[in-house]
Amino acid sequence: MERCRGSTGPGGPRSDTPVVRGHWNARACRIMFQEPKIERVMSRDDIIQRIRARAEAVKAFGATALYIYGSRARGDGRTDSDLDVFVDFDPSRFSYVELVGLEDMLSRELELKVQLGTHDALHPLMKSRIEREAIRVL
């Protein structure tokens, strides 16, 4: 028999409440009183540095310039925020296959969900705002 550590308030398990392993109270105690998982949001500078470290790989996909924008570029991204990216490219070396490959490579390298598009494909109503806030990385 173990005892639940901590208190959940009125009516909840208290430190003096015995719990039996396998009983729902034991599971509740483990869930309620575990240390919270703290995830650090990767900073804009860290993102830029990691992309620049892979510049040759990015260019191998046919990208001639790479920009980040959105919440992570502004520095107010959360742990669940994706990274918004658009690229300029050499049309003779760039296709949908390269676009998907580049998006996958960036997602793996940064350990983030990446939304990758091309400069030409930016939505016309949002294009000027995106261009104003975009940060050129490569």
GROMACS .gro file of C-alpha atoms in nm:
model
  138
    1MET     CA    1   0.000   0.000   0.000
    2GLU     CA    2   0.130   0.348  -0.086
    3ARG     CA    3   0.015   0.691   0.004
    4CYS     CA    4  -0.069   0.966  -0.238
    5ARG     CA    5   0.166   1.263  -0.211
    6GLY     CA    6   0.008   1.606  -0.217
    7SER     CA    7  -0.349   1.720  -0.208
    8THR     CA    8  -0.599   1.796  -0.479
    9GLY     CA    9  -0.823   2.000  -0.255
   10PRO     CA   10  -1.160   1.922  -0.098
   11GLY     CA   11  -1.281   1.572  -0.170
   12GLY     CA   12  -0.967   1.466  -0.358
   13PRO     CA   13  -0.686   1.231  -0.254
   14ARG     CA   14  -0.479   1.367   0.033
   15SER     CA   15  -0.140   1.264   0.162
   16ASP     CA   16  -0.307   1.058   0.433
   17THR     CA   17  -0.528   0.868   0.186
   18PRO     CA   18  -0.399   0.513   0.136
   19VAL     CA   19  -0.415   0.386  -0.220
   20VAL     CA   20  -0.376   0.033  -0.349
   21ARG     CA   21  -0.163  -0.035  -0.658
   22GLY     CA   22  -0.382  -0.099  -0.960
   23HIS     CA   23  -0.671   0.096  -0.814
   24TRP     CA   24  -0.777   0.411  -0.997
   25ASN     CA   25  -0.662   0.628  -0.703
   26ALA     CA   26  -0.303   0.511  -0.749
   27ARG     CA   27  -0.314   0.605  -1.117
   28ALA     CA   28  -0.476   0.938  -1.035
   29CYS     CA   29  -0.204   1.018  -0.783
   30ARG     CA   30   0.072   0.936  -1.031
   31ILE     CA   31  -0.088   1.156  -1.296
   32MET     CA   32  -0.184   1.447  -1.071
   33PHE     CA   33   0.142   1.475  -0.881
   34GLN     CA   34   0.401   1.407  -1.145
   35GLU     CA   35   0.640   1.683  -1.235
   36PRO     CA   36   0.509   1.886  -1.528
   37LYS     CA   37   0.698   1.836  -1.852
   38ILE     CA   38   0.857   2.165  -1.948
   39GLU     CA   39   0.922   2.205  -2.317
   40ARG     CA   40   1.145   2.487  -2.430
   41VAL     CA   41   1.033   2.680  -2.735
   42MET     CA   42   1.318   2.697  -2.984
   43SER     CA   43   1.418   3.061  -3.025
   44ARG     CA   44   1.416   3.239  -3.358
   45ASP     CA   45   1.796   3.266  -3.342
   46ASP     CA   46   1.832   2.891  -3.280
   47ILE     CA   47   1.606   2.818  -3.578
   48ILE     CA   48   1.803   3.051  -3.805
   49GLN     CA   49   2.135   2.907  -3.689
   50ARG     CA   50   2.023   2.548  -3.749
   51ILE     CA   51   1.890   2.628  -4.097
   52ARG     CA   52   2.209   2.814  -4.191
   53ALA     CA   53   2.414   2.517  -4.073
   54ARG     CA   54   2.229   2.312  -4.339
   55ALA     CA   55   2.255   2.579  -4.612
   56GLU     CA   56   2.423   2.350  -4.864
   57ALA     CA   57   2.153   2.084  -4.819
   58VAL     CA   58   1.881   2.348  -4.864
   59LYS     CA   59   2.045   2.478  -5.183
   60ALA     CA   60   2.082   2.121  -5.312
   61PHE     CA   61   1.702   2.109  -5.330
   62GLY     CA   62   1.709   2.408  -5.569
   63ALA     CA   63   1.619   2.684  -5.322
   64THR     CA   64   1.795   3.014  -5.392
   65ALA     CA   65   1.657   3.198  -5.085
   66LEU     CA   66   1.472   3.088  -4.771
   67TYR     CA   67   1.256   3.306  -4.546
   68ILE     CA   68   1.078   3.238  -4.218
   69TYR     CA   69   0.766   3.422  -4.106
   70GLY     CA   70   0.478   3.383  -3.863
   71SER     CA   71   0.477   3.336  -3.488
   72ARG     CA   72   0.818   3.168  -3.462
   73ALA     CA   73   0.980   3.440  -3.674
   74ARG     CA   74   0.821   3.707  -3.452
   75GLY     CA   75   0.950   3.525  -3.144
   76ASP     CA   76   0.607   3.454  -2.995
   77GLY     CA   77   0.570   3.091  -3.102
   78ARG     CA   78   0.447   2.822  -2.863
   79THR     CA   79   0.567   2.463  -2.833
   80ASP     CA   80   0.290   2.353  -3.069
   81SER     CA   81   0.351   2.630  -3.327
   82ASP     CA   82   0.467   2.529  -3.671
   83LEU     CA   83   0.742   2.708  -3.861
   84ASP     CA   84   0.620   2.900  -4.165
   85VAL     CA   85   0.875   2.907  -4.446
   86PHE     CA   86   0.877   3.020  -4.807
   87VAL     CA   87   1.149   2.985  -5.065
   88ASP     CA   88   1.260   3.140  -5.389
   89PHE     CA   89   1.391   2.878  -5.626
   90ASP     CA   90   1.568   2.801  -5.950
   91PRO     CA   91   1.284   2.681  -6.177
   92SER     CA   92   1.518   2.454  -6.372
   93ARG     CA   93   1.607   2.261  -6.055
   94PHE     CA   94   1.294   2.284  -5.840
   95SER     CA   95   0.972   2.086  -5.853
   96TYR     CA   96   0.703   1.957  -5.618
   97VAL     CA   97   0.930   1.662  -5.530
   98GLU     CA   98   1.204   1.899  -5.412
   99LEU     CA   99   0.949   2.109  -5.223
  100VAL     CA  100   0.826   1.804  -5.028
  101GLY     CA  101   1.182   1.681  -4.974
  102LEU     CA  102   1.297   2.018  -4.843
  103GLU     CA  103   0.997   2.045  -4.610
  104ASP     CA  104   1.069   1.697  -4.473
  105MET     CA  105   1.441   1.769  -4.426
  106LEU     CA  106   1.370   2.095  -4.241
  107SER     CA  107   1.109   1.926  -4.019
  108ARG     CA  108   1.354   1.652  -3.923
  109GLU     CA  109   1.649   1.887  -3.868
  110LEU     CA  110   1.451   2.135  -3.658
  111GLU     CA  111   1.224   1.878  -3.491
  112LEU     CA  112   0.932   2.107  -3.576
  113LYS     CA  113   0.631   2.094  -3.803
  114VAL     CA  114   0.730   2.302  -4.105
  115GLN     CA  115   0.482   2.461  -4.348
  116LEU     CA  116   0.682   2.525  -4.663
  117GLY     CA  117   0.566   2.710  -4.971
  118THR     CA  118   0.708   2.920  -5.248
  119HIS     CA  119   0.720   3.298  -5.265
  120ASP     CA  120   0.499   3.293  -5.574
  121ALA     CA  121   0.236   3.081  -5.396
  122LEU     CA  122   0.181   3.322  -5.104
  123HIS     CA  123  -0.184   3.422  -5.076
  124PRO     CA  124  -0.235   3.756  -5.258
  125LEU     CA  125  -0.428   3.913  -4.969
  126MET     CA  126  -0.158   3.820  -4.717
  127LYS     CA  127   0.151   3.851  -4.935
  128SER     CA  128   0.248   4.208  -4.844
  129ARG     CA  129   0.215   4.144  -4.469
  130ILE     CA  130   0.413   3.820  -4.494
  131GLU     CA  131   0.687   3.990  -4.698
  132ARG     CA  132   0.712   4.272  -4.439
  133GLU     CA  133   0.756   4.035  -4.145
  134ALA     CA  134   0.963   3.768  -4.322
  135ILE     CA  135   1.323   3.714  -4.214
  136ARG     CA  136   1.568   3.605  -4.482
  137VAL     CA  137   1.767   3.311  -4.352
  138LEU     CA  138   1.949   3.210  -4.672
   0.00000   0.00000   0.00000
